[in-house]
Short mmCIF file of C-alpha atoms and ligand atoms in Angstrom, two decimals:
data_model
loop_
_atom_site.label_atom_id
_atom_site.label_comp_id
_atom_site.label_asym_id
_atom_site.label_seq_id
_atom_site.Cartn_x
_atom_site.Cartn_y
_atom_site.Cartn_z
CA UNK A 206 222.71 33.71 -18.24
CA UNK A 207 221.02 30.42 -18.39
CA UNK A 208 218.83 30.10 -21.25
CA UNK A 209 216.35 27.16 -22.74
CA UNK A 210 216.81 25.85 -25.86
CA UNK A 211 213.49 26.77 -28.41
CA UNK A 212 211.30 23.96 -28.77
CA UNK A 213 212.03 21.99 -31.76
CA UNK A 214 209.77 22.01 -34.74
CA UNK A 215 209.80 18.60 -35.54
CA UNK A 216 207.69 16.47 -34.35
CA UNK A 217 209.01 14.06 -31.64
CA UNK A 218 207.93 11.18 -30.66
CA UNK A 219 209.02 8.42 -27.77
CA UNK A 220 207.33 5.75 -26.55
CA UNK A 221 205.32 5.63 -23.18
CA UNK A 222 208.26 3.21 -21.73
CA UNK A 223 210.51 5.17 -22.96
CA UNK A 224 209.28 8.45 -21.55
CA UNK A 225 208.56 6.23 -17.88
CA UNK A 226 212.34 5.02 -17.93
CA UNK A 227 213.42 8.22 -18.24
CA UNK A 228 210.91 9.39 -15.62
CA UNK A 229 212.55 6.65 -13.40
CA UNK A 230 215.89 7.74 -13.56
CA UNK A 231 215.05 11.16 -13.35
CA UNK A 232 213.10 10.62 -9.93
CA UNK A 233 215.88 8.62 -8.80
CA UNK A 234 218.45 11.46 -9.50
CA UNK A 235 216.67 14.15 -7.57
CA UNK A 236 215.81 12.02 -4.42
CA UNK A 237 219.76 11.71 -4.67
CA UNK A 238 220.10 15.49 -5.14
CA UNK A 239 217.73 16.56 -2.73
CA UNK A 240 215.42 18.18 -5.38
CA UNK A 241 211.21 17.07 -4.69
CA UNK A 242 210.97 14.57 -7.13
CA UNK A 243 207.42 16.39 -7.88
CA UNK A 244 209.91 18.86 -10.17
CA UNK A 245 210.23 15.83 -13.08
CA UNK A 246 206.21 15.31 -13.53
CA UNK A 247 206.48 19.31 -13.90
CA UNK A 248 208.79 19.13 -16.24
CA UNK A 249 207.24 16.59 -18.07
CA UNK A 250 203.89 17.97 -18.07
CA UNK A 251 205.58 21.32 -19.82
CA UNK A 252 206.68 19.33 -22.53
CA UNK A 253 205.56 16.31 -23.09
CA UNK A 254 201.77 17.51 -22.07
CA UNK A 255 201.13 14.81 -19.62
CA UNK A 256 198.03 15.37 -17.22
CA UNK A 257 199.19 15.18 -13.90
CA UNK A 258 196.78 12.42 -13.57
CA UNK A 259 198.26 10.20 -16.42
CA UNK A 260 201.69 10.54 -14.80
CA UNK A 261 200.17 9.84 -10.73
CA UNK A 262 199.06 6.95 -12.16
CA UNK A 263 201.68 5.77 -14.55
CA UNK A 264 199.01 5.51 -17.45
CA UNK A 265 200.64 7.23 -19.79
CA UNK A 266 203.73 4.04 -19.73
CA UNK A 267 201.04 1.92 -21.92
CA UNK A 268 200.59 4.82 -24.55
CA UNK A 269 202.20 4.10 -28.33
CA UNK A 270 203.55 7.27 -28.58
CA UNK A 271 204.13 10.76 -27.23
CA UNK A 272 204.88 13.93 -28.39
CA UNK A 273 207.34 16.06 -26.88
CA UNK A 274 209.18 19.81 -27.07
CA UNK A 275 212.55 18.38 -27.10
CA UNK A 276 214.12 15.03 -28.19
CA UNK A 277 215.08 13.05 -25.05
CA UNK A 278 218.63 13.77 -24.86
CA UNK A 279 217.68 17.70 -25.04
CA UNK A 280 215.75 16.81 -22.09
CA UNK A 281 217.91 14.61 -20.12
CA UNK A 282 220.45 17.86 -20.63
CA UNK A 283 217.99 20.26 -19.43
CA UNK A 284 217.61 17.77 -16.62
CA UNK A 285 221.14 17.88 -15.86
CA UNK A 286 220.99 21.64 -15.41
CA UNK A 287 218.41 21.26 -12.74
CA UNK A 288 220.75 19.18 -10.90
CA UNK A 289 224.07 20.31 -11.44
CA UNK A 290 223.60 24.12 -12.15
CA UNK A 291 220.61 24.17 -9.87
CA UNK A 292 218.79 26.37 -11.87
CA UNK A 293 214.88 26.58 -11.15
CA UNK A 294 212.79 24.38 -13.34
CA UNK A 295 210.44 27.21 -13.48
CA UNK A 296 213.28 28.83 -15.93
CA UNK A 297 213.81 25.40 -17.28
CA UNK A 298 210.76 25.07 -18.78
CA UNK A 299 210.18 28.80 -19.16
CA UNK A 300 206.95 29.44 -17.45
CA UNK A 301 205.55 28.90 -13.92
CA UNK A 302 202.24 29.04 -12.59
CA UNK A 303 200.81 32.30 -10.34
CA UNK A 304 196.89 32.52 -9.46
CA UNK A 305 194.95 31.26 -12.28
CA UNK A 306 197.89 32.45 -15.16
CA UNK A 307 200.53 30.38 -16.48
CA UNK A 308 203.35 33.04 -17.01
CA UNK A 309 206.44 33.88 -18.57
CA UNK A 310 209.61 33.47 -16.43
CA UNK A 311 213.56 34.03 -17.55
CA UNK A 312 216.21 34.59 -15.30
CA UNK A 313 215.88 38.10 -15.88
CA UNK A 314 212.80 38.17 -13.14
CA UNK A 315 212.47 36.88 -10.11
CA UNK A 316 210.15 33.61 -10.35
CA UNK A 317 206.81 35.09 -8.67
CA UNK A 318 206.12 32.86 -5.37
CA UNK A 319 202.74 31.53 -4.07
CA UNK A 320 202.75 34.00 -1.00
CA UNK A 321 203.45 37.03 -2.79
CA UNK A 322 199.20 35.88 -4.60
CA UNK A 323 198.24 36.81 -1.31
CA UNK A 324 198.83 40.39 -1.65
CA UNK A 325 195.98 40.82 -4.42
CA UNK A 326 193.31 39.60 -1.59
CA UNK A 327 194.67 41.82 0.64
CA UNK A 328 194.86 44.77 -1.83
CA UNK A 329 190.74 43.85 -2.83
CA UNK A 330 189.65 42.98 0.46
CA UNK A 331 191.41 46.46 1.00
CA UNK A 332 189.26 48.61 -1.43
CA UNK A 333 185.70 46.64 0.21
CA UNK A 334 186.83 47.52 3.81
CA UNK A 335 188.08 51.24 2.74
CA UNK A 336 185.31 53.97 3.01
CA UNK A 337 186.73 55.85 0.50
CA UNK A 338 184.69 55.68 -2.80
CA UNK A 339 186.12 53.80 -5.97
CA UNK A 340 189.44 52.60 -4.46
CA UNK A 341 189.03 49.72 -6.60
CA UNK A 342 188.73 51.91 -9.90
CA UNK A 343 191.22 54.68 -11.20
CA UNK A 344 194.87 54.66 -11.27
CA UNK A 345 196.96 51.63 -9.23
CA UNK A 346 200.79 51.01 -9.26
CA UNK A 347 202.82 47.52 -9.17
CA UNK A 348 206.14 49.43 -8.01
CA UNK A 349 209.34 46.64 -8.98
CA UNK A 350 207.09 44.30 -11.78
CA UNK A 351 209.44 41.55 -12.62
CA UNK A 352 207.35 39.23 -14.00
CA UNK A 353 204.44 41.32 -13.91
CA UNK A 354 202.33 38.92 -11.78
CA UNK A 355 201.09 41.61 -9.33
CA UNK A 356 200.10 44.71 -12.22
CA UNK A 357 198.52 41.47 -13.99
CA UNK A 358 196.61 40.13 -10.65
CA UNK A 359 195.35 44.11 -10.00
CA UNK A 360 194.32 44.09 -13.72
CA UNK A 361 192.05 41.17 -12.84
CA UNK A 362 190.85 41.96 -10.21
CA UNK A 363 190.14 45.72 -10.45
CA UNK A 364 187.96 45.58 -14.16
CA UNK A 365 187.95 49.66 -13.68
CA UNK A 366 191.04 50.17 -13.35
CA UNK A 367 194.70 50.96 -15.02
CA UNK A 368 197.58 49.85 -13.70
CA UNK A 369 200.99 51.41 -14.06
CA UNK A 370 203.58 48.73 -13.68
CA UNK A 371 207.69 49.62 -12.96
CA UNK A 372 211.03 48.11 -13.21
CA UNK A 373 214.60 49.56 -13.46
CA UNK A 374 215.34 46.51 -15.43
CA UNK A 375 214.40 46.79 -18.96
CA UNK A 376 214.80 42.81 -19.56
CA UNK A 377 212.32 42.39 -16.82
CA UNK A 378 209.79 44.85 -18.68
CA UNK A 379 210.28 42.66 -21.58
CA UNK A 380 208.96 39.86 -19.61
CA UNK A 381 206.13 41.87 -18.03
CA UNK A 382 204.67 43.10 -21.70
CA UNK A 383 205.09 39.45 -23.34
CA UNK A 384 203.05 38.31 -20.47
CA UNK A 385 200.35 41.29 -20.40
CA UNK A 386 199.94 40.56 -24.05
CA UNK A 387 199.55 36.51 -23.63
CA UNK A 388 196.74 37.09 -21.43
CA UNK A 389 194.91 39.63 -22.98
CA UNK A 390 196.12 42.84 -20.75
CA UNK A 391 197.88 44.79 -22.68
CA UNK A 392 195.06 47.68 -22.84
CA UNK A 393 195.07 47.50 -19.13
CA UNK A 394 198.03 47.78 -18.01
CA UNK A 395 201.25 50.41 -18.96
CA UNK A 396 204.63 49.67 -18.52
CA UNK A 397 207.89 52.06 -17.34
CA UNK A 398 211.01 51.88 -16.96
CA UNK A 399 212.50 53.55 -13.94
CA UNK A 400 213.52 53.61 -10.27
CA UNK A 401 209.94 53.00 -7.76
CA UNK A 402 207.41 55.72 -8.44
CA UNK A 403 210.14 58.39 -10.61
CA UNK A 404 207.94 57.36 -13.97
CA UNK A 405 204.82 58.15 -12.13
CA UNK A 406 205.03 61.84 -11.78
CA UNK A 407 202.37 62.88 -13.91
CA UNK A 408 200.13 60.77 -11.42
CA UNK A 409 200.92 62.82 -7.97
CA UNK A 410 197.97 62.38 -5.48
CA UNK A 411 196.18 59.95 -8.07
CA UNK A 412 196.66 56.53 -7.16
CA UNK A 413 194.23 54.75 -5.35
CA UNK A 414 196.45 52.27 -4.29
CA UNK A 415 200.52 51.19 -4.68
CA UNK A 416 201.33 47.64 -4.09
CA UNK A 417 205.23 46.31 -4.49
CA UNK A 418 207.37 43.21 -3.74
CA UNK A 419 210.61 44.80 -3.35
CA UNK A 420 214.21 43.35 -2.76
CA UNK A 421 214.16 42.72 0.97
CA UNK A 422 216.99 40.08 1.71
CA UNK A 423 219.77 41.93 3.92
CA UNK A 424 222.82 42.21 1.83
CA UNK A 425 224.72 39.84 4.15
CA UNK A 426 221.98 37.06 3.62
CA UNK A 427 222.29 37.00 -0.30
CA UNK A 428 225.33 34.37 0.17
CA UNK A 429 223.37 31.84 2.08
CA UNK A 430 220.56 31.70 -0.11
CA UNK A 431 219.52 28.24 -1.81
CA UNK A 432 221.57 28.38 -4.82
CA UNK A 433 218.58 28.01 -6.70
CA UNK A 434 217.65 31.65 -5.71
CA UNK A 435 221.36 32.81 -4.75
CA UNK A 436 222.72 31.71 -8.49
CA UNK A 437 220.55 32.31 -10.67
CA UNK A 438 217.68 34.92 -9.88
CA UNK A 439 218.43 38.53 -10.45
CA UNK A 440 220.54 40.52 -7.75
CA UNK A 441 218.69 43.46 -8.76
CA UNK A 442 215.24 41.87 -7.32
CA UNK A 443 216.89 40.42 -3.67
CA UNK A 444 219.27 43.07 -2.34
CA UNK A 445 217.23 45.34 0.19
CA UNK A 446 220.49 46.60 1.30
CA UNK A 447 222.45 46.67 4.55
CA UNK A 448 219.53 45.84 6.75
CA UNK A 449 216.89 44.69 3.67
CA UNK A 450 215.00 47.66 4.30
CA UNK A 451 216.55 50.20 1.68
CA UNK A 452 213.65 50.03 -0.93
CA UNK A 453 210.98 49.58 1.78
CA UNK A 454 212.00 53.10 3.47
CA UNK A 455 212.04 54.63 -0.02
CA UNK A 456 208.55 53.79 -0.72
CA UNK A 457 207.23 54.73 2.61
CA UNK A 458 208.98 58.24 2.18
CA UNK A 459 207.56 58.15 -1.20
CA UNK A 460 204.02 57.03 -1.18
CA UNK A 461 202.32 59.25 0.37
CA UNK A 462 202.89 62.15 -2.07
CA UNK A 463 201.47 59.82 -5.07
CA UNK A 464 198.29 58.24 -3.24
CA UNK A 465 195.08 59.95 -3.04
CA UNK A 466 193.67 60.43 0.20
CA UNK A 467 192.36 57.57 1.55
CA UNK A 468 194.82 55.46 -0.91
CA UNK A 469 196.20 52.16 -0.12
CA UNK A 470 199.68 50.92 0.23
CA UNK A 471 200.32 47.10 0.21
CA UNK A 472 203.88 45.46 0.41
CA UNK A 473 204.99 41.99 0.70
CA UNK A 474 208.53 41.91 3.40
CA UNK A 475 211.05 39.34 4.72
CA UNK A 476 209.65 37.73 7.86
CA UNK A 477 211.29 39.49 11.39
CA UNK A 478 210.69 43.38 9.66
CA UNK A 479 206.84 44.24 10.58
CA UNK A 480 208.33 46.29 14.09
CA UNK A 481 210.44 48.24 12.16
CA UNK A 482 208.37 48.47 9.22
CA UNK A 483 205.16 49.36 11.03
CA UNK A 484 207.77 51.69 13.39
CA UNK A 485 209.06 53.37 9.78
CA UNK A 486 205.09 53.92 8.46
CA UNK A 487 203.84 55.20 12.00
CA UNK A 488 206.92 57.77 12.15
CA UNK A 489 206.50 58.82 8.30
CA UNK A 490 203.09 60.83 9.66
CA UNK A 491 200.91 60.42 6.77
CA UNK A 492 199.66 57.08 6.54
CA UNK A 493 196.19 55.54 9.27
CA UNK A 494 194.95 51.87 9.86
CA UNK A 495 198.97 50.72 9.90
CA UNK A 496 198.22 46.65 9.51
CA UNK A 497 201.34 44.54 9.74
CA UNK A 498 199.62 40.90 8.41
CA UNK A 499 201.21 37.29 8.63
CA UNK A 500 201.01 34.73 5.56
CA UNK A 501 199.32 31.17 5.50
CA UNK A 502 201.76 29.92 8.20
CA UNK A 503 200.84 32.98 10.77
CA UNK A 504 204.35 34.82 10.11
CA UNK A 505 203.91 37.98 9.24
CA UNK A 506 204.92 39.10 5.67
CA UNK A 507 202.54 42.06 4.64
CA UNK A 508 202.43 45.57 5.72
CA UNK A 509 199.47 47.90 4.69
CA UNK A 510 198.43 51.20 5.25
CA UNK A 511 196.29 54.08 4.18
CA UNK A 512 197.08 57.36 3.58
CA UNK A 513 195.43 60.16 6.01
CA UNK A 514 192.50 61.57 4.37
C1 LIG B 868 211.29 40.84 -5.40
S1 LIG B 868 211.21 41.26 -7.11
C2 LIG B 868 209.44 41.24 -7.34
C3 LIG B 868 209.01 40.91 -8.74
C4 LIG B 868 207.50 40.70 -8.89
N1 LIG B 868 206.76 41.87 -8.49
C5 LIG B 868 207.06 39.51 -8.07
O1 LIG B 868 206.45 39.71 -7.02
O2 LIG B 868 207.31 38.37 -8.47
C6 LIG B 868 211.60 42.99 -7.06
C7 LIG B 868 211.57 43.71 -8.39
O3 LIG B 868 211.93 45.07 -8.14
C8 LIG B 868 212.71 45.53 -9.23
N2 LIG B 868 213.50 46.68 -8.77
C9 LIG B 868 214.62 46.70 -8.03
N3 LIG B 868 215.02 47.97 -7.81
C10 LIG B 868 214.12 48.77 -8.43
C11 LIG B 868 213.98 50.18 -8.55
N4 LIG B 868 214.86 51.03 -8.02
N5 LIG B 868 212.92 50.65 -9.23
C12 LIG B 868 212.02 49.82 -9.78
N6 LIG B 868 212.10 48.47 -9.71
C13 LIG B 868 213.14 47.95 -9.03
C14 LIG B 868 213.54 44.32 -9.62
O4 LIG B 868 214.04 44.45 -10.93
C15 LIG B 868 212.53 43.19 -9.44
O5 LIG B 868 211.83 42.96 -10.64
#
């Protein structure tokens, strides 16, 4: 498992020029690689602290000195990995941005995409639209964690409310806590270990709403991946199964016996399965208002439902 070296404690210093020739060559080595040169300005804001106008501009080439995590050959290594191993820079640099939190990632969770912010509107524009009273308060579930973007983005957005967040994968839970602790939700949020909604017994008929970003990739996809995603993100948060639609069928089965009437269920899916998954919810014969909803590029990627009152 890849991992990044801690940041040293000394205090390390190069020169602006220094830090820009190295920028340089870096830049020229991804165009080269096919990586968006963008990555190395990430990179270097992470640990050398450079504003991403400083480095747009090139200002930061006429400062004395700057101070970074890593002496430059730790980072020209790290840099190597990106292009060689092709391992994320998000778990180069340990941390990747999701809504308005800056959160830790490892290759024990899947890095949390931009689309996948999209299902916290949904899920609040959800509770406004619902007739049901409070959906936004009481009990809500993030069903397969990882990271714990989604229990965190429920946490913020629902004041009221506690949210139960699972993952079979203990490292992953790690994650999740470290994260909910960072930012301050660690009274708002509770954490279990466990396959989908199994630790949530003791909540039967409670939950005003269950939102998950399971594995959807059809097990015979998984090879062509990037090998960015294929390499080094956990199986255990891809594999949907045969058709991608294991885990997805499990929580429609599932769902409806842990929502309270009027509850919402939100998932995030692989573009080409809202027939089948709107098919699946309309033949399970508990949920209403079956929504199958695209992303910012009009493909479809959401499903959501309510449970019959
Ligand atoms: C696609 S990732 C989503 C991670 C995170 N929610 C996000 O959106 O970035 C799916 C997650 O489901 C978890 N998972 C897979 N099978 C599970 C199961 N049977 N029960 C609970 N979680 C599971 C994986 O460990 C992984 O963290």
């Amino acid at each position: 498992m890849a991992t990044t070296p801690e940041p040293s404690s000394r205090t390390l210093a190069v020169s602006g020029q220094n830090l820009w020739l190295w920028r340089q060559e870096a830049r020229r080595s991804a165009v080269e690689a096919d990586i968006p040169v963008a990555e190395v300005d990430w990179l270097l804001q992470e640990v050398a602290g450079i504003d991403p106008l400083s480095l747009r501009l090139e200002s930061f080439k006429a400062r004395s000195h700057i101070e970074l995590r890593y002496p430059l050959p730790v980072l020209t290594q790290l840099w190597q990995r990106r292009l060689c191993d092709r391992l994320p820079v998000q778990y180069l640099v340990g941390i990747t941005p999701w809504r308005r939190f800056s959160l830790k990632v490892s290759p024990a969770v899947l890095i949390p995409r931009p689309e996948t912010e999209y299902l916290i509107d949904l899920a609040v524009s959800a509770t406004g639209q619902s007739a049901t009273p409070q959906l936004d308060a009481g009990q809500w579930a993030d069903l397969g964690t990882g990271s714990g973007a989604i229990a965190l983005g429920l946490a913020e957005a629902f004041r009221s409310a506690t949210i139960h967040a699972v993952d079979y994968s203990h490292d992953a839970l790690a994650i999740a806590q470290l994260n909910a602790q960072q930012l301050g939700f660690e009274s708002r949020i509770q954490f279990y270990q466990g396959s989908w909604l199994s630790p949530l017994a003791s909540l039967k008929g409670q939950l005003s709403g269950i939102v998950s970003n399971p594995p959807y990739i059809p097990r015979d996809e998984l090879q062509q991946l990037q090998p960015e995603v294929r390499d080094h993100e956990p199986l255990m948060a891809l594999d949907g199964g045969i058709d991608g639609l294991d885990c997805i069928r499990h929580l429609i089965r599932t769902a409806p016996d842990y929502l309270r009437p009027g509850g919402v269920w939100i998932i995030e899916m692989m573009a080409g399965q809202g027939d089948t998954v709107a098919q699946l919810l309309h033949q399970q014969g508990r949920y209403c208002q079956i929504q199958i909803l695209p992303d910012l590029a009009g493909i479809d990627r959401f499903a959501l439902a309510y449970r019959q009152e």
